[in-house]
mmCIF file of C-alpha atoms in Angstrom:
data_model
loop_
_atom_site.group_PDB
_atom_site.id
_atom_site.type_symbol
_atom_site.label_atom_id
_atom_site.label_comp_id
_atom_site.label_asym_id
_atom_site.label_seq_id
_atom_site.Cartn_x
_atom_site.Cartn_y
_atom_site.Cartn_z
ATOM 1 C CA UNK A 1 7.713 -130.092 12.998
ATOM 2 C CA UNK A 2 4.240 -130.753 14.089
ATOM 3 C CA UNK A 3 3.446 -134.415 12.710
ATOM 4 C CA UNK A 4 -0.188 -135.604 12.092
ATOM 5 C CA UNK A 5 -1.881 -138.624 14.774
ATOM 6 C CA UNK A 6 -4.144 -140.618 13.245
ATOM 7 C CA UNK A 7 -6.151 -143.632 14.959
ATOM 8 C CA UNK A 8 -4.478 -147.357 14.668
ATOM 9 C CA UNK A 9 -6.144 -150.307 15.864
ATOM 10 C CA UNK A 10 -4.181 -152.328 18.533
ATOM 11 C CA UNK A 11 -5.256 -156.494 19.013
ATOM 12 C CA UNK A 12 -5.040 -157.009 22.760
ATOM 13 C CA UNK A 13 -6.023 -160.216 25.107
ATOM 14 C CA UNK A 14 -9.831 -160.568 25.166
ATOM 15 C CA UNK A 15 -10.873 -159.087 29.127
ATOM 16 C CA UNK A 16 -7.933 -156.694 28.976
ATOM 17 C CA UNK A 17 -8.822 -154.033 27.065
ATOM 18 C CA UNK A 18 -9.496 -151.482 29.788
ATOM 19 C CA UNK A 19 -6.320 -152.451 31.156
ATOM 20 C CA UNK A 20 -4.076 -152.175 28.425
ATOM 21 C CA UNK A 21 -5.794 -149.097 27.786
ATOM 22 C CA UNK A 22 -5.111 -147.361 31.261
ATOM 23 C CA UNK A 23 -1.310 -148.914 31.401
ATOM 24 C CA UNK A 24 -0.793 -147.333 28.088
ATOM 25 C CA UNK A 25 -2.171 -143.844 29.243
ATOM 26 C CA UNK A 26 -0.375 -144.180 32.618
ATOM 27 C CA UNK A 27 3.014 -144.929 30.593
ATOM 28 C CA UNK A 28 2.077 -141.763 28.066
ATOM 29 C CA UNK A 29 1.662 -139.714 31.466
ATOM 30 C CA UNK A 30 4.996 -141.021 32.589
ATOM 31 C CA UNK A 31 7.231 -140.507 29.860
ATOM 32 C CA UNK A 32 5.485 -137.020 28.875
ATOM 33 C CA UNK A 33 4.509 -138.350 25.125
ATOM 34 C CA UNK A 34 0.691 -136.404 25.216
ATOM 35 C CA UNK A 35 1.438 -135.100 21.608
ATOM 36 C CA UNK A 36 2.558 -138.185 20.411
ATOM 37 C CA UNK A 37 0.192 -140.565 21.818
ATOM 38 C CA UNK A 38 -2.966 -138.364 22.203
ATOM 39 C CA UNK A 39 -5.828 -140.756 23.009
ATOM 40 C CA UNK A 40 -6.530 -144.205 23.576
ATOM 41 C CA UNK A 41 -10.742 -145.562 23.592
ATOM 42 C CA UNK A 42 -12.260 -148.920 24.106
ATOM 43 C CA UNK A 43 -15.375 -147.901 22.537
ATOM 44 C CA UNK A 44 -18.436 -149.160 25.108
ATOM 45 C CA UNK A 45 -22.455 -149.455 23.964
ATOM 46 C CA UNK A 46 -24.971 -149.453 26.977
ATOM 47 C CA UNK A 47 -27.363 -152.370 26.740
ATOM 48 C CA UNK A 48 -30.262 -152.932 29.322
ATOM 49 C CA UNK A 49 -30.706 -156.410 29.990
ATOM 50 C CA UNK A 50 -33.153 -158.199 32.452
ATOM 51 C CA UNK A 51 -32.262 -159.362 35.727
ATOM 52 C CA UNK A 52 -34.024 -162.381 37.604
ATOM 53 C CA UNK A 53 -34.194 -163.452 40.728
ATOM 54 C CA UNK A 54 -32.687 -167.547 41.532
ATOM 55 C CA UNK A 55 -36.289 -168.476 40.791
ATOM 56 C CA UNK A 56 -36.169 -167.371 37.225
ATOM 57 C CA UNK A 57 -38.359 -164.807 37.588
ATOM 58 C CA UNK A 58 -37.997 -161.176 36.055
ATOM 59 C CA UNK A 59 -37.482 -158.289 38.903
ATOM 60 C CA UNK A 60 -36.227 -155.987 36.604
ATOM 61 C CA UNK A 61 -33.633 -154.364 34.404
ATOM 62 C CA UNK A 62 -30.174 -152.842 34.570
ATOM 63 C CA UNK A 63 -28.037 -150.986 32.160
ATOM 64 C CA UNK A 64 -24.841 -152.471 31.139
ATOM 65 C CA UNK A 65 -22.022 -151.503 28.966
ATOM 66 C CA UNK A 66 -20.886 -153.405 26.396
ATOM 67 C CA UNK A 67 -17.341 -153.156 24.686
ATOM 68 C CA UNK A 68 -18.080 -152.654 20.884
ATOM 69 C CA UNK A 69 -14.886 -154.423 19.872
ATOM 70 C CA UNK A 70 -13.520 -157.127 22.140
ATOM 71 C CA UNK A 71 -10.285 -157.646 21.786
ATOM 72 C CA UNK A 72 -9.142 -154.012 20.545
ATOM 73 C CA UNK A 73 -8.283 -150.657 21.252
ATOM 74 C CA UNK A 74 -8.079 -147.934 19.333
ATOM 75 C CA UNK A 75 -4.615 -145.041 19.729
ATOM 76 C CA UNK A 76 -4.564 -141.653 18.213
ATOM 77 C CA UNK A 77 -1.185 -141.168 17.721
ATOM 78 C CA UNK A 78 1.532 -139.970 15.739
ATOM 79 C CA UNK A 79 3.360 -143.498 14.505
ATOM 80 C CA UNK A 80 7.250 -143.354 15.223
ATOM 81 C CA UNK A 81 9.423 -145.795 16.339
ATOM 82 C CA UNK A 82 9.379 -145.217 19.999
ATOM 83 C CA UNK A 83 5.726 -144.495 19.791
ATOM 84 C CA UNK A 84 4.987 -148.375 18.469
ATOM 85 C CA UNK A 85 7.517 -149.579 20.535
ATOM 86 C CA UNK A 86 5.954 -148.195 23.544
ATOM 87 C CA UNK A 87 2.123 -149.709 22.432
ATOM 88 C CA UNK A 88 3.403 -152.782 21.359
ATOM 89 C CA UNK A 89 5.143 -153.614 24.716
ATOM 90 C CA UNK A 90 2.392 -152.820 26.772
ATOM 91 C CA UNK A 91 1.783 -155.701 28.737
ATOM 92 C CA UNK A 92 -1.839 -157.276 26.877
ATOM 93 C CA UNK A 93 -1.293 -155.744 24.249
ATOM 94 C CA UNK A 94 -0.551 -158.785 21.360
ATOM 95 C CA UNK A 95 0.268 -156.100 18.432
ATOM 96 C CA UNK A 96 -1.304 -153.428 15.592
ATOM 97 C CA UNK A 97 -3.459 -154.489 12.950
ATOM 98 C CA UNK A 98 -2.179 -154.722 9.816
ATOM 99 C CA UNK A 99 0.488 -155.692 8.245
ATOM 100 C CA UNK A 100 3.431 -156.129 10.967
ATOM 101 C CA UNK A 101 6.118 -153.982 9.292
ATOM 102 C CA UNK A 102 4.468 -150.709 9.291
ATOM 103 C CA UNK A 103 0.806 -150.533 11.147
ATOM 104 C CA UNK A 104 -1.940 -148.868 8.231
ATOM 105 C CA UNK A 105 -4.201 -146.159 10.518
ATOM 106 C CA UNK A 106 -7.655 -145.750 10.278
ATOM 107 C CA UNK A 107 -9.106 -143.312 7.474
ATOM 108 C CA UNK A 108 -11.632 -140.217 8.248
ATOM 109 C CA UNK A 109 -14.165 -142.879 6.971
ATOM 110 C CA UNK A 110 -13.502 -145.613 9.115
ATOM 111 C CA UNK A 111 -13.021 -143.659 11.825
ATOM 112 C CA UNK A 112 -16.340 -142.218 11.389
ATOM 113 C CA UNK A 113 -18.281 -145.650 10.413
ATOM 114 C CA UNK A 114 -16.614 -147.209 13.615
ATOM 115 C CA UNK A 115 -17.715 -144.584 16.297
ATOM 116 C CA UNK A 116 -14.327 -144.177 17.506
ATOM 117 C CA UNK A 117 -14.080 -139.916 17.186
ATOM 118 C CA UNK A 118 -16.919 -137.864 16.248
ATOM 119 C CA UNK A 119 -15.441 -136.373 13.281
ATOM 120 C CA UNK A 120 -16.654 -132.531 12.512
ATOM 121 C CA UNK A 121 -19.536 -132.027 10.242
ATOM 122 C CA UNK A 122 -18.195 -131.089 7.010
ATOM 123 C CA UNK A 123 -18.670 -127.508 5.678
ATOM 124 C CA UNK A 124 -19.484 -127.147 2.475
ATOM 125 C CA UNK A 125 -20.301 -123.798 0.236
ATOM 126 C CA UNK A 126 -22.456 -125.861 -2.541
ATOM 127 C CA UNK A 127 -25.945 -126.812 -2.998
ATOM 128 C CA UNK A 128 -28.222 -129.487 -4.851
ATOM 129 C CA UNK A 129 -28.116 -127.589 -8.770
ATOM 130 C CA UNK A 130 -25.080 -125.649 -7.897
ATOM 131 C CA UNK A 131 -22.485 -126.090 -10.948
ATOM 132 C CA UNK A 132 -19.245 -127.697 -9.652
ATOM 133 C CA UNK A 133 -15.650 -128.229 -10.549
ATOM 134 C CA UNK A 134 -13.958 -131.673 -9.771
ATOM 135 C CA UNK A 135 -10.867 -130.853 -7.878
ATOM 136 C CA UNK A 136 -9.731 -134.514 -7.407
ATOM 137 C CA UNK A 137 -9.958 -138.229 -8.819
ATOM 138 C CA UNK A 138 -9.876 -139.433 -12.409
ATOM 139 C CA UNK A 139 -12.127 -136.994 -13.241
ATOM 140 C CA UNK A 140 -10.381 -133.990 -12.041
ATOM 141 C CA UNK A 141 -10.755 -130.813 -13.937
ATOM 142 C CA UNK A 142 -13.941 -131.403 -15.327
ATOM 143 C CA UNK A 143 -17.480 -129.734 -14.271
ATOM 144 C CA UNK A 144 -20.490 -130.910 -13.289
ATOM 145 C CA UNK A 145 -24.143 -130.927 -11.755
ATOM 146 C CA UNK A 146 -24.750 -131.421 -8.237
ATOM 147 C CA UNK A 147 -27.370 -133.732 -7.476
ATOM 148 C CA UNK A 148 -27.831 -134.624 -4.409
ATOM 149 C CA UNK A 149 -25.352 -134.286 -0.984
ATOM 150 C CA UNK A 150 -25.101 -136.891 1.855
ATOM 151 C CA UNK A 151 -23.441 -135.433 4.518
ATOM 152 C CA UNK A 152 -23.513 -138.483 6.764
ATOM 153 C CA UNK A 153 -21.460 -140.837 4.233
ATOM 154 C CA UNK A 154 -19.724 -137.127 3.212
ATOM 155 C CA UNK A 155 -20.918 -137.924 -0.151
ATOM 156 C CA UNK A 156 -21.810 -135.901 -2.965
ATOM 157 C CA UNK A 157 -24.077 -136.937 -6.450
ATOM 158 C CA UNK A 158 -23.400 -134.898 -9.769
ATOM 159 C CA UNK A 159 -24.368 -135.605 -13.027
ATOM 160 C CA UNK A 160 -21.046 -134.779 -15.749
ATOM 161 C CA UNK A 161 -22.148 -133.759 -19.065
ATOM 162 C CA UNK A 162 -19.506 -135.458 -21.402
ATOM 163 C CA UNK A 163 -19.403 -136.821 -25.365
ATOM 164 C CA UNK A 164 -23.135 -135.263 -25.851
ATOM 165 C CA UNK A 165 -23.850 -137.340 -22.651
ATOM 166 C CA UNK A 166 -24.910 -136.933 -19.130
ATOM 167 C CA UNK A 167 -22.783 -138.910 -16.763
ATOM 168 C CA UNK A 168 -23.736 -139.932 -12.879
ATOM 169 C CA UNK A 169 -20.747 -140.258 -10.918
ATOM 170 C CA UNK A 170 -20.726 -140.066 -6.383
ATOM 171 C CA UNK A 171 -17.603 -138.634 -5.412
ATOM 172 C CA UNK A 172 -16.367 -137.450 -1.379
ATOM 173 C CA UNK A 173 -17.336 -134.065 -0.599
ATOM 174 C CA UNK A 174 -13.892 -132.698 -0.483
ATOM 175 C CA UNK A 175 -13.567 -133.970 -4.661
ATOM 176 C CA UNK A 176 -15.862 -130.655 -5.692
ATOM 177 C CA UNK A 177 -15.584 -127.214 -4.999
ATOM 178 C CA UNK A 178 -18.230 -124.873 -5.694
ATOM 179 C CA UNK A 179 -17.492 -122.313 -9.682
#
């Protein structure tokens, strides 16, 4: 029974990020859990910033990396009870966010707004005019016009002809399916 990981968000001490990070990889090694705990990121930015010399002149510039989140670090995993108990004991690490009973992971959306996985571009077999059914949502079942795709926010326009009326209504990609 092959379970689904999905990304949680774990609060560590601010400065130990990269270590909690490697201890908790080092301890997935060690026990053999690599399809249960299948990644672990501190997600970095590289900055350039100007250096100076102890006159307080500019000599130049150097790249840095920034960490994107202080404080956090992000687990693919697959969330059982030896799985959090492993994370949450790993020394820095000062617990999951959310609420403290049972962890909430990250959706496809967040995951994608916060950089942490490049998520697939979506495939889709409809176009801007195409004639689409609604496959999901309160308006399930019904058909309608496609106006305009966003495949960046995975976002899809259509107009819904109902009561004599046309109705504009954004909806996820994966809501529509092509007639």
């Amino acid at each position: 029974m092959a379970e689904q990981a999905y990304w949680y968000v774990v609060h560590t001490y601010s400065g130990y990020e990269n270590k909690v990070a490697q201890d908790l990889m080092t301890m997935v090694e060690n026990r053999r859990l690599q399809d249960m705990i299948c990644d672990v990121k501190v997600p970095t930015e590289t900055a350039v910033e100007d250096v100076f010399d102890k006159q307080g002149n500019k000599i130049g510039e150097k790249e840095v990396q920034h960490k994107v989140y202080p404080g956090y670090v992000f687990v693919k995993m697959v969330m059982t009870d030896r799985t959090w108990y492993i994370v949450r004991n790993t020394r820095g690490c000062t617990g999951f966010v959310g609420p403290a009973s049972k962890p909430e992971p990250l959706s496809e959306e967040e995951v994608a707004k916060l950089g942490v996985e490049m998520v697939a571009e979506p495939s889709i077999d409809y176009a801007v005019g195409d004639t689409v059914e609604i496959t999901a949502g309160p308006m399930e079942g019904s058909v309608a016009t496609v106006e305009e795709i966003d495949k960046s926010a995975r976002k899809v326009k259509v107009k819904i002809t109902m009561f004599g009326r046309e109705i504009p209504a954004e909806l996820e990609l994966y809501q529509v399916k092509l007639l």
